[in-house]
Coordinates of C-alpha atoms in Angstrom, one line a residue:
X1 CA -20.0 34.1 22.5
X2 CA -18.7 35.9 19.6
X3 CA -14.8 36.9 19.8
X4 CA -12.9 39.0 17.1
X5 CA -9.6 38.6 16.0
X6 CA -7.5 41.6 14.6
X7 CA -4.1 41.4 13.9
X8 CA -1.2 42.3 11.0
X9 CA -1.3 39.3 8.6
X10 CA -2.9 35.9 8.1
X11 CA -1.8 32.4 6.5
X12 CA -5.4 31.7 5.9
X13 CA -3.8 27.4 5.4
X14 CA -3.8 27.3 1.2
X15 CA -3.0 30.6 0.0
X16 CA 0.6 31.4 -1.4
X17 CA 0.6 34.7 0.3
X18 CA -0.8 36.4 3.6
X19 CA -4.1 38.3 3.7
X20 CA -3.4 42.0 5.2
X21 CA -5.2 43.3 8.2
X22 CA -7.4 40.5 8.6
X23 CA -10.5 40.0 11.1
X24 CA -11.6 36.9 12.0
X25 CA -15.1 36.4 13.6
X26 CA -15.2 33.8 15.8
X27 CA -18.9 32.4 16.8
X28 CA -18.5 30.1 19.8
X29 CA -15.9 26.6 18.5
X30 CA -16.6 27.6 15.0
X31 CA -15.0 30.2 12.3
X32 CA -18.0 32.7 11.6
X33 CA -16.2 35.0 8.8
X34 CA -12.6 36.4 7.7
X35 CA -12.0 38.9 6.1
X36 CA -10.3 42.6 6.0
X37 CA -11.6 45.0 8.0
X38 CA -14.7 43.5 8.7
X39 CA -17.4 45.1 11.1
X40 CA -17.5 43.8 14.7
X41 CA -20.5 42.5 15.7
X42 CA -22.5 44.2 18.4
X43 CA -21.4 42.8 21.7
X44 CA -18.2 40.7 20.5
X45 CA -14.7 40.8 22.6
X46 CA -12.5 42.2 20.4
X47 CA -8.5 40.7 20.8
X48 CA -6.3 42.9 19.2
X49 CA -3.1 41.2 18.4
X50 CA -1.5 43.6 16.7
X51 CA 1.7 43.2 14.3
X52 CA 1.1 39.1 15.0
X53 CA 0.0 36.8 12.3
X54 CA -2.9 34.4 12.4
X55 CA -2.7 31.0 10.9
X56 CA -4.5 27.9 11.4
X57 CA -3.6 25.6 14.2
X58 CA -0.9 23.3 13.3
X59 CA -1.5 19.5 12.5
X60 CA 0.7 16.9 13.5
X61 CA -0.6 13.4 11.9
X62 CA 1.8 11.5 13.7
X63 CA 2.2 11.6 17.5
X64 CA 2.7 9.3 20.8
X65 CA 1.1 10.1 23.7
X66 CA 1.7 7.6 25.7
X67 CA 5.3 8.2 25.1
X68 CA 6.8 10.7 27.4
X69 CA 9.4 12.4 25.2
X70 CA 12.3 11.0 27.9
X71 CA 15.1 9.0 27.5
X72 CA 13.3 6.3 28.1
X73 CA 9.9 6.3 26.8
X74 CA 9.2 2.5 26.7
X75 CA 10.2 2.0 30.6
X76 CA 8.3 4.8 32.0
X77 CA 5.4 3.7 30.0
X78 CA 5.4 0.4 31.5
X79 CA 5.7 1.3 34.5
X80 CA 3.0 3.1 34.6
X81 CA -0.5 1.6 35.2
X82 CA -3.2 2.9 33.5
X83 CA -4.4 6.0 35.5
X84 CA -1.2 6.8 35.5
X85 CA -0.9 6.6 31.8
X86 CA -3.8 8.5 30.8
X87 CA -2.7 11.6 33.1
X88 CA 0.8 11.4 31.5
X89 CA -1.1 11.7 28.4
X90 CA -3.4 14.6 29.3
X91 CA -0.1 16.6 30.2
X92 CA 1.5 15.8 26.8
X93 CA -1.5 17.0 25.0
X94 CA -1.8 20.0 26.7
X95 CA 1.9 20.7 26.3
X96 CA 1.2 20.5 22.4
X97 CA -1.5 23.0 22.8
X98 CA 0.5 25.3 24.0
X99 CA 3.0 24.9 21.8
X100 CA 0.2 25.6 18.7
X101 CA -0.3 22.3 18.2
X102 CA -3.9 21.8 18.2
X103 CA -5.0 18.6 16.5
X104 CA -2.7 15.6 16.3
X105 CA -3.3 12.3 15.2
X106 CA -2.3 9.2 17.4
X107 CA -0.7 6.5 15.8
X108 CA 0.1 4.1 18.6
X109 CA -1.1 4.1 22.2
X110 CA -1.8 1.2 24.8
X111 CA -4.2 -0.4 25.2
X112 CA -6.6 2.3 23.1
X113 CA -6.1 4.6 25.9
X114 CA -5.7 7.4 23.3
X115 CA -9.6 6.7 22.6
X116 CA -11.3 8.1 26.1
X117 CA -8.8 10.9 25.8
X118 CA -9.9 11.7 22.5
X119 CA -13.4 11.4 23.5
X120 CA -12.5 13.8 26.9
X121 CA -11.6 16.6 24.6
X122 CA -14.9 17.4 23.0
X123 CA -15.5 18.9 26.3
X124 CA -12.1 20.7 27.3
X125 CA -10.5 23.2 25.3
X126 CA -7.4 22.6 26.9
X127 CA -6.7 19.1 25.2
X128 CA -6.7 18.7 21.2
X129 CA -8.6 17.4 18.4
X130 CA -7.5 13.9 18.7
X131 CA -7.9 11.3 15.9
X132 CA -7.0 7.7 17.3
X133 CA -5.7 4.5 16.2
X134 CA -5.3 2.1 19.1
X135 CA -2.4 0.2 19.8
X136 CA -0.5 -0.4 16.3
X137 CA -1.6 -3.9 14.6
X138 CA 2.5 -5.5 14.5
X139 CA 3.5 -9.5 15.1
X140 CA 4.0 -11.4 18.0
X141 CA 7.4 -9.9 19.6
X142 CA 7.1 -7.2 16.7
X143 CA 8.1 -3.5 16.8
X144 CA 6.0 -1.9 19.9
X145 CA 4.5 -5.4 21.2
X146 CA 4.3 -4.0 24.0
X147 CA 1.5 -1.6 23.3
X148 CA -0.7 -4.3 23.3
X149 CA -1.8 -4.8 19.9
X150 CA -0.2 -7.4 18.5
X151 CA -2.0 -10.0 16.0
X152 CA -1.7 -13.8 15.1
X153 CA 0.4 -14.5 11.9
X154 CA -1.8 -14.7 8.9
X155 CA -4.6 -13.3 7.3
X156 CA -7.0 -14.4 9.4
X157 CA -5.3 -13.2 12.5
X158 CA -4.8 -9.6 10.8
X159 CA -8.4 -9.2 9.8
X160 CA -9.4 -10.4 13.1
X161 CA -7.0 -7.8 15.0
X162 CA -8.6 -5.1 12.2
X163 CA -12.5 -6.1 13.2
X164 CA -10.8 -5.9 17.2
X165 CA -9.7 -2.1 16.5
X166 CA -12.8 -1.2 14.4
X167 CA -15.0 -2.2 17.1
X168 CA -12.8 -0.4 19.9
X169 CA -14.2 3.3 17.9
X170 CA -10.3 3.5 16.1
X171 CA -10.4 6.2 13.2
X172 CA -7.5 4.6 11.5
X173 CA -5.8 1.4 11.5
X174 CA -1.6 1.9 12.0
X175 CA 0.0 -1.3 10.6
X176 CA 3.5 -2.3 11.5
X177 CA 5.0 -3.1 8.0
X178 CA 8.5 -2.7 9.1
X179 CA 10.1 -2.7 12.5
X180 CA 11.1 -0.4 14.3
X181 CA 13.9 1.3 16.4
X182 CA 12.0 1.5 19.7
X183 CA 11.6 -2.5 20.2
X184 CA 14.6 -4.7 21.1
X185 CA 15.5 -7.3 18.2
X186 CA 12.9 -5.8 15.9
X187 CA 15.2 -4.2 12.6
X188 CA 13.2 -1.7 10.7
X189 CA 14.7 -2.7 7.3
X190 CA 13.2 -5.8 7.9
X191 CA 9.2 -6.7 7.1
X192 CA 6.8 -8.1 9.6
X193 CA 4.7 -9.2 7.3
X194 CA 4.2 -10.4 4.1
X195 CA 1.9 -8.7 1.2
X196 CA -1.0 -11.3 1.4
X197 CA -1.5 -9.9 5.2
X198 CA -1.3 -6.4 4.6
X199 CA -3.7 -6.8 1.6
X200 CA -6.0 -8.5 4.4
X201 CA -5.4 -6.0 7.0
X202 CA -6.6 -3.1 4.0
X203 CA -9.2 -5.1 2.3
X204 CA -10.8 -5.5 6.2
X205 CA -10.4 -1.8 7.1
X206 CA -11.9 -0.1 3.8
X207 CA -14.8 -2.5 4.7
X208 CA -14.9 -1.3 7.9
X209 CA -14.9 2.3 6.7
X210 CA -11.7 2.9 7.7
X211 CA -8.1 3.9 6.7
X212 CA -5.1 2.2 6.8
X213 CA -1.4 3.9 7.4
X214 CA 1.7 1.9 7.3
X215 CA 5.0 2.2 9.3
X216 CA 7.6 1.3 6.7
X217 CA 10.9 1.7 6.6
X218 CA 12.5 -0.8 4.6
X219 CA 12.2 -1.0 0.9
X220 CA 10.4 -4.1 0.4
X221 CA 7.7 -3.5 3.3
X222 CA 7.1 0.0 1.2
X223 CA 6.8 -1.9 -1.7
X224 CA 4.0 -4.5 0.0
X225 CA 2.7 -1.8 1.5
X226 CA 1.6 -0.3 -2.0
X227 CA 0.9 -3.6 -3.4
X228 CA -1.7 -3.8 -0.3
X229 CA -3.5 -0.5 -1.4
X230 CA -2.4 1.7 1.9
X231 CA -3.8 5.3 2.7
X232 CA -0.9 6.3 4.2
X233 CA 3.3 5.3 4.6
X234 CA 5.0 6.5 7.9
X235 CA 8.9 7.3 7.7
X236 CA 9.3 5.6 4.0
X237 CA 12.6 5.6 4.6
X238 CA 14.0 3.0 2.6
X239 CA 16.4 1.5 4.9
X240 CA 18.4 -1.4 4.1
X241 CA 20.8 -3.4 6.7
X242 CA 23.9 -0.9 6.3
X243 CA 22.3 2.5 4.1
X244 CA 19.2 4.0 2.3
X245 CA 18.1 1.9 -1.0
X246 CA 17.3 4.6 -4.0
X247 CA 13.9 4.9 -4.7
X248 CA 12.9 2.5 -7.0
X249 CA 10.9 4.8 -9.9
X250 CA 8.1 2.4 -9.9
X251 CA 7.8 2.7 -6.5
X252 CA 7.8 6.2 -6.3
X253 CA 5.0 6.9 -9.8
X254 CA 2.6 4.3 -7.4
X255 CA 3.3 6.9 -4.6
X256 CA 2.7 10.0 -6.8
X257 CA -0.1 8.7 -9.0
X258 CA -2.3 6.9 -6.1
X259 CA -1.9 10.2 -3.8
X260 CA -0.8 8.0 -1.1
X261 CA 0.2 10.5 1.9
X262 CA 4.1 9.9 3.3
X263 CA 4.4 10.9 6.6
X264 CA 7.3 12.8 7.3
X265 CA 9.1 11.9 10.4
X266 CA 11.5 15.2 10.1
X267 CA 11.4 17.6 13.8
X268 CA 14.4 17.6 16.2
X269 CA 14.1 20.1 18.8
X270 CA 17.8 20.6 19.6
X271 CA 18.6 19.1 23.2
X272 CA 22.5 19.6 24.1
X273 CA 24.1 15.8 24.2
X274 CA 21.6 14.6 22.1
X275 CA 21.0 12.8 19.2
X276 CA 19.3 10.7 17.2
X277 CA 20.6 7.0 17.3
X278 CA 23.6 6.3 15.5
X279 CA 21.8 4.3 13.2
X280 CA 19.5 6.9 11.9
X281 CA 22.3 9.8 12.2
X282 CA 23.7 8.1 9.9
X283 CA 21.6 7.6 7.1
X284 CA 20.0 11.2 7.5
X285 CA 21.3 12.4 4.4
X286 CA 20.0 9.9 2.5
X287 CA 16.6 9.8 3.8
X288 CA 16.5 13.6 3.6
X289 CA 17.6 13.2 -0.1
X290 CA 14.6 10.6 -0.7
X291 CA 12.0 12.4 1.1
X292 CA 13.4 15.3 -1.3
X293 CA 13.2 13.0 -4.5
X294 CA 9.6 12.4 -3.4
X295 CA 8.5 16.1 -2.7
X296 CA 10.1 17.2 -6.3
X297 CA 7.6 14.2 -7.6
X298 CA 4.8 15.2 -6.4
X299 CA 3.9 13.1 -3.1
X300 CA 1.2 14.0 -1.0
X301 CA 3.3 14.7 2.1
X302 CA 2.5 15.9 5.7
X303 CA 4.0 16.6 8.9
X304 CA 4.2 13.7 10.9
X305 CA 6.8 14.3 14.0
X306 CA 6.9 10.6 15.8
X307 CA 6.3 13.5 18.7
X308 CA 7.1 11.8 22.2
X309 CA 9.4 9.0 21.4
X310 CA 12.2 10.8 22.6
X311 CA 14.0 14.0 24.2
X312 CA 14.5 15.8 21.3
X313 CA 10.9 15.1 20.2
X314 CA 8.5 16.8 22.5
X315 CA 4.9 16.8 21.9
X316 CA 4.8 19.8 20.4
X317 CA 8.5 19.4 17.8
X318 CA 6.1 20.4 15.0
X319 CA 7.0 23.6 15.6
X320 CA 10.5 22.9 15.0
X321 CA 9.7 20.3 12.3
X322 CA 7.9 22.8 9.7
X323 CA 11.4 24.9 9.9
X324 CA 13.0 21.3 9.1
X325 CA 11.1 20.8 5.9
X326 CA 13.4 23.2 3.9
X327 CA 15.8 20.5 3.9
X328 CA 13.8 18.8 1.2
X329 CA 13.1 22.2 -1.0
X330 CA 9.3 22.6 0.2
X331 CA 9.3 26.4 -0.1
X332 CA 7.5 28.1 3.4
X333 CA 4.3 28.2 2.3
X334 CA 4.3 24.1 1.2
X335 CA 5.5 23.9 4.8
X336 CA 3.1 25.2 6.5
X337 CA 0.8 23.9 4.4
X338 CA 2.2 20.2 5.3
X339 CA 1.5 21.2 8.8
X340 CA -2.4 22.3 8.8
X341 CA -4.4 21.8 5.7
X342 CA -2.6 18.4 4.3
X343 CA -2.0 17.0 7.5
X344 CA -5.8 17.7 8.2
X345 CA -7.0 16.3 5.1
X346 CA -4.7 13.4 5.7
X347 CA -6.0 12.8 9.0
X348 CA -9.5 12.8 7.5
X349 CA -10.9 16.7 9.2
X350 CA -10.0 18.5 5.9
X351 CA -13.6 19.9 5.9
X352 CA -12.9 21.4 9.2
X353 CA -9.2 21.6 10.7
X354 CA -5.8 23.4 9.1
X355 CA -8.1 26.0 7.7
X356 CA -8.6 30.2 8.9
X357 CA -12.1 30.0 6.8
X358 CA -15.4 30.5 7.6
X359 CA -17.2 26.9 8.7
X360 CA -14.3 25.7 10.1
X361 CA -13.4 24.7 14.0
X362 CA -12.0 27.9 15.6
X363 CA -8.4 26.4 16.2
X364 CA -5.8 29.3 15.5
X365 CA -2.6 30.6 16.4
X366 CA -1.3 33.6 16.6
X367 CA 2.5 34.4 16.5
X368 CA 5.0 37.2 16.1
X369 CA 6.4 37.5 13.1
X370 CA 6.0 36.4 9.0
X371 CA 6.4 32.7 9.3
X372 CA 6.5 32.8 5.3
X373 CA 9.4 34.6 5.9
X374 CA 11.3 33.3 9.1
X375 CA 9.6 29.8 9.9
X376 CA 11.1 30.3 13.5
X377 CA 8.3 32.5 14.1
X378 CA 6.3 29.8 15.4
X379 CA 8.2 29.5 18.3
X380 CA 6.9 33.4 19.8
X381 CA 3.5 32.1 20.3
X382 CA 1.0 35.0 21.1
X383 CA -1.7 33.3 21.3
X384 CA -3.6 29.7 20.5
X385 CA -7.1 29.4 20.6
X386 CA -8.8 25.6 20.0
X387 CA -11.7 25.3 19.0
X388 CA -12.8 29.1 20.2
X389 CA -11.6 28.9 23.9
X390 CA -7.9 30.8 24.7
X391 CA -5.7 29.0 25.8
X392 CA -3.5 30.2 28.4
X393 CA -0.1 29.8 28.4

């Protein structure tokens, strides 16, 4: 089935500027050719989308499924059994879809229940590309216990709870450096574990095959994290007990130099009444002033929402979030960019997600408007295809 996409202008994922009357040729799931004004094969369905722009689908390396975006996302998780779960899932996924989001990468589930919906996908178009990581490796009583994956002290325990997740099918291994704001008495400027264990829980992974991504907000859990040889930091906010610690310039060369990928956590889709906690409205600035410090460096840096842990982060915010990165300087195009071809590559499809080019999975959306221009075009959604199927909205 070969369908043919016209329209005004394309963000083709890497280039600093947008291609002019483009056609893209899609064969069946895959990308066949793109180009400008390029003949339509004999028996294609030709979608004219007129003064709309085409641009990959967007990436979000960071998501929660099996957290429902409420005001309460913990309780309504638990009291859920799993069936239960796993539909509540299917609907946030969708919900991303539609909202152009069409591959995501999971980065804490229970019970691996991220995995079969993962594997459901190859065969509906109506769910996303989803890369998996199981329930997040953290300590006993540690931030999100209660997803089920929580490991023994020690190195021995970690490597164990690594060989646990390797054999489940995980594609990545999410490490709880840090804690976290979503578990009772966990305090994310405080570290969970020490750098002897998170060198274990890396050493075992890259033996495994696979990579390793850290949740880390306080300074000294970044700092072990590095030390450990992570992939990956989540939020790398560099909290401390009352503010935001300065980036140590050591700290942020090993960052730079070892292309470690930071996960940005920015995307608020505004909710009247509300906010994030106190705790984190507060430090904002300063966060946003680090992440900043880190982008003018040189960081590898992608989207990466934290999309479902509450209201004002839906499962598709990333919409909202690539409008957000213009606090930090990125420029439009380093934006978007953030949001499909780095967060692709950082979620290890960079030979076949975030890209409009020929080879690649036919995930696209299509929306009115020059979103190098006004980023807020992403929110008049014309059309999203994944992986060559419309989807309807």
């Amino acid at each position: 089935m070969t369908t043919v996409l016209r329209a005004a202008w394309l963000f083709d994922g890497t280039a600093d500027t947008l291609m002019p009357d483009p056609t893209v040729i899609l064969d069946g799931g895959t990308i066949a050719a793109v180009g400008t004004a390029l003949p339509v094969p004999d028996g294609a369905t030709v979608v004219d989308l007129g003064a709309a722009t085409i641009l990959p689908g967007l990436v979000d390396a960071h998501v929660h499924l099996a957290f429902d975006a409420s005001a309460d996302p913990v309780g309504n998780l638990a009291a859920r059994d799993d069936a239960e779960a796993v539909a509540a899932m299917t609907v946030a996924a969708r919900h991303a879809v539609r909202g152009g989001v069409t591959t995501m990468r999971d980065l804490g589930d229970r019970g691996y229940l991220s995995l079969g919906l993962r594997d459901a996908a190859a065969a509906d178009p109506s769910l996303p590309t989803i890369v998996a990581s199981g329930p997040p490796i953290t300590s006993p009583g540690g931030h999100c216990h209660y997803l089920g994956g929580a490991a023994v002290t020690g190195e021995g325990g970690i490597r164990a709870a690594v060989r646990e997740h390797a054999d489940r099918g995980v594609d990545v291994i999410k490490i709880m450096a840090s804690g976290g704001n979503l578990t009772p008495g966990s305090l994310p400027e405080v570290s969970q574990f020490g750098a002897g264990e998170l060198r274990a829980a890396v050493d075992e992974a890259h033996r495994l095959g696979l990579p390793v991504t850290a949740h880390a907000h306080g300074t000294q859990a970044i700092v072990d994290a590095l030390a450990a040889g992570v992939d990956g930091l989540e939020h790398v906010s560099f909290m401390n007990a009352d503010s935001v610690d300065a980036i140590p310039d050591e700290v942020l060369t090993a960052i730079v130099s070892r292309r470690v990928v930071v996960g940005m956590t920015l995307g608020v889709m505004p909710v009247p009444g509300i906010v994030p906690p106190p705790a984190v409205l507060s430090r904002m600035p300063l966060m946003i002033a680090g992440l900043r410090r880190m982008h003018d460096a040189g960081a590898v840096m992608v989207a990466g929402t934290d999309a479902g842990i509450a209201p004002i982060k839906p499962h598709d915010v990333l919409r909202w979030a690539v409008v957000q990165f213009g606090q930090i300087a990125m420029t439009p195009t380093g934006a978007l960019r953030a949001a499909t071809s780095v967060a692709a590559t950082a979620c290890g499809l960079g030979d076949r997600k975030g890209r409009v080019a020929a080879g690649y999975d036919a995930d696209i959306l299509a929306v009115d408007g020059d979103p190098l221009q006004d980023a807020s075009a992403l929110h008049r959604i014309r059309a999203v295809y994944v992986r060559g199927v419309a989807v309807t909205r």
